[in-house]
XYZ file of C-alpha atoms in Angstrom:
350
model
C -169.323 -27.030 -15.682
C -170.818 -23.521 -15.356
C -173.212 -22.353 -18.076
C -171.750 -20.081 -20.770
C -171.845 -16.363 -20.104
C -174.296 -14.155 -21.927
C -172.898 -11.257 -24.001
C -174.101 -8.825 -21.347
C -172.375 -10.745 -18.548
C -169.184 -11.058 -20.573
C -169.129 -7.329 -21.336
C -169.411 -6.532 -17.614
C -166.300 -8.577 -16.766
C -162.769 -7.110 -16.805
C -160.741 -7.704 -19.945
C -157.212 -6.846 -18.846
C -154.199 -8.267 -20.630
C -151.126 -8.472 -18.408
C -149.020 -10.114 -21.129
C -146.981 -7.004 -22.058
C -146.354 -6.280 -18.370
C -145.184 -9.849 -17.722
C -142.843 -9.622 -20.698
C -141.435 -6.304 -19.491
C -140.766 -7.481 -15.942
C -139.371 -10.897 -16.877
C -137.037 -9.627 -19.585
C -135.893 -6.633 -17.521
C -134.871 -8.884 -14.632
C -133.205 -11.351 -17.007
C -131.252 -8.569 -18.738
C -130.144 -6.896 -15.484
C -128.971 -10.186 -14.006
C -127.152 -10.915 -17.284
C -125.280 -7.605 -17.014
C -124.232 -8.371 -13.439
C -123.123 -11.855 -14.468
C -121.129 -10.496 -17.435
C -119.336 -8.006 -15.163
C -118.604 -10.785 -12.683
C -117.086 -12.949 -15.425
C -115.041 -9.985 -16.706
C -113.648 -9.382 -13.214
C -112.785 -13.047 -12.806
C -111.160 -13.221 -16.245
C -108.963 -10.150 -15.634
C -108.135 -10.582 -11.944
C -108.433 -14.235 -11.053
C -109.653 -17.387 -12.735
C -112.960 -19.137 -13.237
C -114.112 -21.759 -10.774
C -117.086 -24.089 -10.451
C -119.275 -21.415 -8.879
C -118.883 -19.269 -12.015
C -119.871 -22.038 -14.419
C -122.867 -23.086 -12.306
C -124.028 -19.455 -12.210
C -123.722 -19.242 -16.006
C -125.885 -22.386 -16.285
C -128.459 -20.768 -13.974
C -128.650 -17.646 -16.123
C -128.984 -19.675 -19.342
C -131.856 -21.612 -17.736
C -133.696 -18.436 -16.719
C -133.054 -16.961 -20.175
C -134.723 -19.942 -21.882
C -137.474 -19.754 -19.270
C -138.094 -16.127 -20.304
C -138.278 -17.171 -23.948
C -140.874 -19.848 -23.131
C -142.899 -17.433 -20.991
C -142.990 -15.026 -23.940
C -144.265 -17.849 -26.159
C -146.992 -18.570 -23.611
C -147.958 -14.896 -23.599
C -148.394 -15.075 -27.370
C -150.752 -18.010 -26.764
C -152.846 -16.073 -24.255
C -151.136 -16.080 -20.843
C -151.892 -12.831 -19.045
C -155.548 -12.764 -20.068
C -158.582 -13.672 -17.997
C -160.045 -17.157 -18.299
C -163.044 -15.905 -20.310
C -160.726 -14.210 -22.838
C -158.240 -17.046 -23.176
C -158.385 -18.815 -26.587
C -159.201 -22.408 -25.655
C -157.643 -23.750 -28.861
C -154.230 -22.698 -27.442
C -154.717 -24.369 -24.057
C -152.928 -27.668 -24.737
C -149.898 -25.994 -26.321
C -149.740 -23.358 -23.595
C -149.784 -25.897 -20.743
C -147.079 -27.971 -22.455
C -144.756 -24.965 -22.864
C -145.619 -23.535 -19.452
C -144.685 -26.821 -17.755
C -141.239 -26.736 -19.397
C -140.837 -23.069 -18.410
C -141.645 -23.881 -14.784
C -139.099 -26.702 -14.727
C -136.391 -24.388 -16.086
C -137.271 -21.774 -13.452
C -136.748 -24.404 -10.764
C -133.386 -25.417 -12.303
C -132.263 -21.781 -12.455
C -133.178 -21.295 -8.809
C -131.329 -24.449 -7.716
C -128.183 -23.669 -9.689
C -127.972 -19.996 -8.711
C -128.228 -20.833 -5.012
C -125.791 -23.729 -5.387
C -123.302 -21.368 -7.039
C -123.352 -18.993 -4.067
C -123.019 -21.929 -1.661
C -119.939 -23.102 -3.586
C -118.467 -19.621 -3.156
C -119.028 -19.925 0.592
C -117.192 -23.265 0.534
C -114.126 -21.526 -0.906
C -114.107 -19.106 2.010
C -114.620 -21.799 4.639
C -111.371 -23.656 3.957
C -109.971 -25.304 7.056
C -113.307 -25.236 8.927
C -114.574 -28.802 8.671
C -117.897 -28.424 10.515
C -118.850 -25.320 8.564
C -117.988 -26.922 5.233
C -120.040 -29.973 6.213
C -123.006 -27.757 7.055
C -122.776 -25.913 3.724
C -122.625 -29.240 1.886
C -125.766 -30.312 3.771
C -127.523 -27.147 2.577
C -126.412 -27.747 -1.014
C -127.537 -31.388 -1.082
C -130.857 -30.833 0.715
C -131.674 -27.818 -1.465
C -131.005 -29.771 -4.651
C -133.110 -32.709 -3.424
C -136.119 -30.724 -2.207
C -136.242 -28.274 -5.112
C -135.309 -30.990 -7.604
C -138.415 -32.897 -6.551
C -140.439 -29.774 -7.308
C -139.211 -29.859 -10.900
C -139.787 -33.599 -11.123
C -143.327 -33.366 -9.745
C -144.193 -30.953 -12.550
C -144.095 -33.966 -14.859
C -144.990 -37.013 -12.794
C -148.032 -35.747 -10.845
C -150.146 -36.917 -13.786
C -149.851 -40.258 -15.556
C -149.521 -40.714 -18.428
C -147.612 -37.457 -18.863
C -149.796 -36.163 -21.679
C -152.620 -35.990 -19.113
C -150.870 -32.809 -17.870
C -152.006 -30.812 -20.890
C -154.628 -33.007 -22.528
C -157.311 -32.952 -19.845
C -159.692 -35.121 -21.858
C -157.250 -38.038 -22.144
C -157.366 -41.114 -19.924
C -155.199 -41.060 -16.802
C -154.960 -39.927 -13.216
C -153.413 -36.940 -11.404
C -152.465 -36.302 -7.800
C -154.779 -34.128 -5.715
C -153.771 -30.568 -6.502
C -153.417 -29.713 -2.787
C -150.515 -32.164 -2.459
C -148.608 -30.487 -5.275
C -149.233 -26.947 -4.030
C -148.372 -27.741 -0.410
C -145.094 -29.312 -1.461
C -144.278 -26.343 -3.712
C -144.905 -23.997 -0.771
C -142.608 -26.068 1.452
C -139.915 -26.105 -1.231
C -140.104 -22.318 -1.757
C -139.961 -21.623 1.990
C -137.003 -23.980 2.460
C -135.240 -22.288 -0.453
C -135.738 -18.898 1.226
C -134.420 -20.202 4.547
C -131.292 -21.523 2.819
C -130.771 -18.112 1.188
C -130.917 -16.382 4.573
C -128.531 -18.890 6.190
C -126.017 -18.577 3.336
C -126.209 -14.788 3.688
C -125.342 -15.015 7.404
C -122.448 -17.483 7.161
C -119.972 -14.894 5.723
C -120.340 -12.864 8.936
C -118.774 -15.709 10.882
C -116.044 -16.331 8.307
C -115.039 -12.740 7.545
C -115.215 -11.515 11.142
C -112.285 -13.808 11.989
C -110.013 -12.198 9.388
C -107.278 -9.681 10.181
C -108.869 -6.784 8.318
C -109.984 -3.292 9.167
C -113.469 -3.276 10.689
C -114.771 -0.988 7.935
C -113.500 -3.415 5.298
C -115.057 -6.374 7.106
C -118.439 -4.676 7.206
C -118.239 -3.881 3.495
C -117.396 -7.478 2.594
C -120.101 -9.107 4.716
C -122.777 -6.668 3.518
C -121.838 -7.422 -0.100
C -122.046 -11.152 0.606
C -125.352 -10.825 2.471
C -127.365 -9.674 -0.539
C -128.724 -13.210 -0.745
C -131.240 -12.162 1.910
C -133.185 -10.441 -0.873
C -133.249 -13.700 -2.825
C -134.736 -15.328 0.264
C -137.427 -12.648 0.391
C -138.429 -13.406 -3.213
C -138.728 -17.113 -2.307
C -141.058 -16.313 0.590
C -143.199 -14.055 -1.605
C -143.389 -16.764 -4.270
C -144.565 -19.221 -1.604
C -147.300 -16.740 -0.662
C -148.636 -16.711 -4.232
C -148.504 -20.497 -4.698
C -152.138 -21.147 -3.682
C -153.273 -18.999 -6.611
C -152.379 -21.885 -8.927
C -155.890 -23.212 -8.299
C -157.652 -19.878 -8.837
C -160.673 -20.101 -11.190
C -159.360 -17.118 -13.151
C -155.902 -17.823 -14.624
C -155.267 -14.066 -14.580
C -154.703 -14.379 -10.814
C -151.600 -16.514 -11.488
C -149.599 -13.772 -13.211
C -147.716 -12.809 -10.029
C -146.106 -16.251 -10.005
C -144.415 -15.381 -13.306
C -142.770 -12.346 -11.716
C -141.567 -14.026 -8.545
C -140.454 -17.276 -10.163
C -138.168 -15.222 -12.402
C -137.103 -12.878 -9.595
C -136.080 -15.762 -7.328
C -133.299 -16.753 -9.739
C -132.339 -13.375 -11.189
C -132.034 -11.721 -7.767
C -129.863 -14.643 -6.612
C -127.606 -14.205 -9.670
C -127.270 -10.492 -8.917
C -126.591 -11.164 -5.224
C -123.952 -13.780 -6.088
C -122.201 -11.314 -8.432
C -122.093 -8.295 -6.107
C -119.192 -9.513 -3.889
C -116.965 -9.939 -6.970
C -118.041 -6.567 -8.377
C -117.257 -4.914 -5.055
C -113.602 -5.874 -5.495
C -113.694 -4.461 -9.025
C -115.227 -1.119 -8.019
C -112.828 -0.810 -5.088
C -109.934 -1.266 -7.524
C -111.366 1.414 -9.826
C -111.919 3.793 -6.906
C -108.369 3.300 -5.615
C -106.939 3.709 -9.108
C -108.777 7.006 -9.664
C -107.837 8.241 -6.194
C -104.163 7.365 -6.737
C -104.050 9.140 -10.101
C -105.667 12.250 -8.622
C -103.198 12.264 -5.747
C -100.327 11.704 -8.171
C -101.429 14.600 -10.378
C -101.880 16.899 -7.378
C -98.466 16.073 -5.957
C -96.708 16.432 -9.303
C -98.412 19.781 -9.932
C -97.084 21.231 -6.697
C -93.516 20.103 -7.293
C -93.249 20.655 -11.050
C -92.610 24.405 -10.804
C -89.670 24.022 -8.418
C -88.224 21.155 -10.463
C -88.386 23.150 -13.688
C -86.715 26.130 -11.982
C -83.805 23.979 -10.889
C -83.633 22.419 -14.349
C -83.369 25.819 -16.039
C -80.525 26.850 -13.737
C -78.487 23.706 -14.294
C -79.313 23.027 -17.982
C -79.194 19.339 -17.125
C -81.343 16.403 -18.154
C -83.288 14.673 -15.368
C -86.426 12.690 -14.646
C -89.535 14.493 -13.499
C -92.501 12.266 -12.656
C -90.873 9.591 -14.756
C -90.838 11.923 -17.821
C -87.458 12.591 -19.404
C -86.978 16.361 -19.912
C -84.218 18.388 -21.624
C -83.345 22.046 -21.629
C -82.509 23.381 -25.069
C -83.587 27.000 -24.808
C -87.101 25.768 -23.878
C -88.671 22.834 -22.050
C -89.271 19.811 -24.281
C -90.614 16.348 -23.391
C -88.477 13.685 -25.010
C -90.134 10.581 -23.599
C -93.003 9.820 -21.251
C -93.481 6.594 -19.395
C -96.373 5.665 -17.134
C -96.050 2.927 -14.562
C -99.191 1.387 -13.097
C -99.026 -0.914 -10.089
C -102.029 -3.120 -9.409
C -102.575 -5.482 -6.497
C -104.702 -8.444 -7.521
C -105.034 -10.150 -4.156
C -104.212 -9.266 -0.589
C -103.169 -12.181 1.542
C -104.469 -12.016 5.079
C -104.699 -14.398 7.942
C -108.178 -15.857 7.492
C -110.610 -17.797 9.580
C -109.241 -21.311 9.320
C -106.211 -20.638 7.126
C -105.719 -19.959 3.421
C -106.518 -16.828 1.438
C -109.604 -14.647 1.371
C -110.495 -14.251 -2.270
C -113.582 -14.598 -4.396
């Protein structure tokens, strides 16, 4: 154990506190992903129906939300400060809470990626080999990343040895734990990239306009960014053994980003359908107003000459010395789903 620092040595050291910054980043990502998820659920509720991928994604967001709460509690205990500024009386409580937060981050990552994989399964109907491959990715991802969450608790025995360093017990060599966590994070990123590429094969076999195909596959390929966050998290894993706990703060960012970015990426394809509907609706109303404006003058002229009652743009008009609207009706036609001939049969819908 190194000798205690003198006041002069301690004053010369940095005394940063990254706690507020960690809180800002973690809660911003959690809130943004929550907005995307809420919009996704609204689109599903108004245009389709909920399926397993929606419920699993909700579970993922709830897990990352609780994770953010626990991270904030750890910040109140001293996380974000340098080792020499950390209040040692909070160490046991901080490690206990931080372990639970890490496990929830792993669960959120597993469930968010599983949700997107389940969405891919819906699109791969009638393609047995592709469905089998996606199921392999789902099962292997849950096993490998699930072990990461399990190892958080069983790498020391008895369990209280995890946070009570003075108690009797044994722990695995820290290199084993870190190396496995790196492998798990890298595998998670690889799965994200593969799942982002699979829609290109599925959608490219559909009878759709090329521009529409490109839009769909780009929207469904946002999972690549989730893969990038997994690779970056793997890069920061070795810092878990850094002498200064301040060097571990980046792991808080990327552990949260891995799940929140996946939730956002999984929601974008559904939101694309929603925004396309809004765009078409606005465009149709503008075209309708433009067309009716050009023809209204001629229709009114004919109406004045005949003194008759007719329908103009579905509005019932009458001539009684002046033009008067008696009744207005607006008809809106909305297409919820377009049936096409897909890759392997069935319908293309999210």
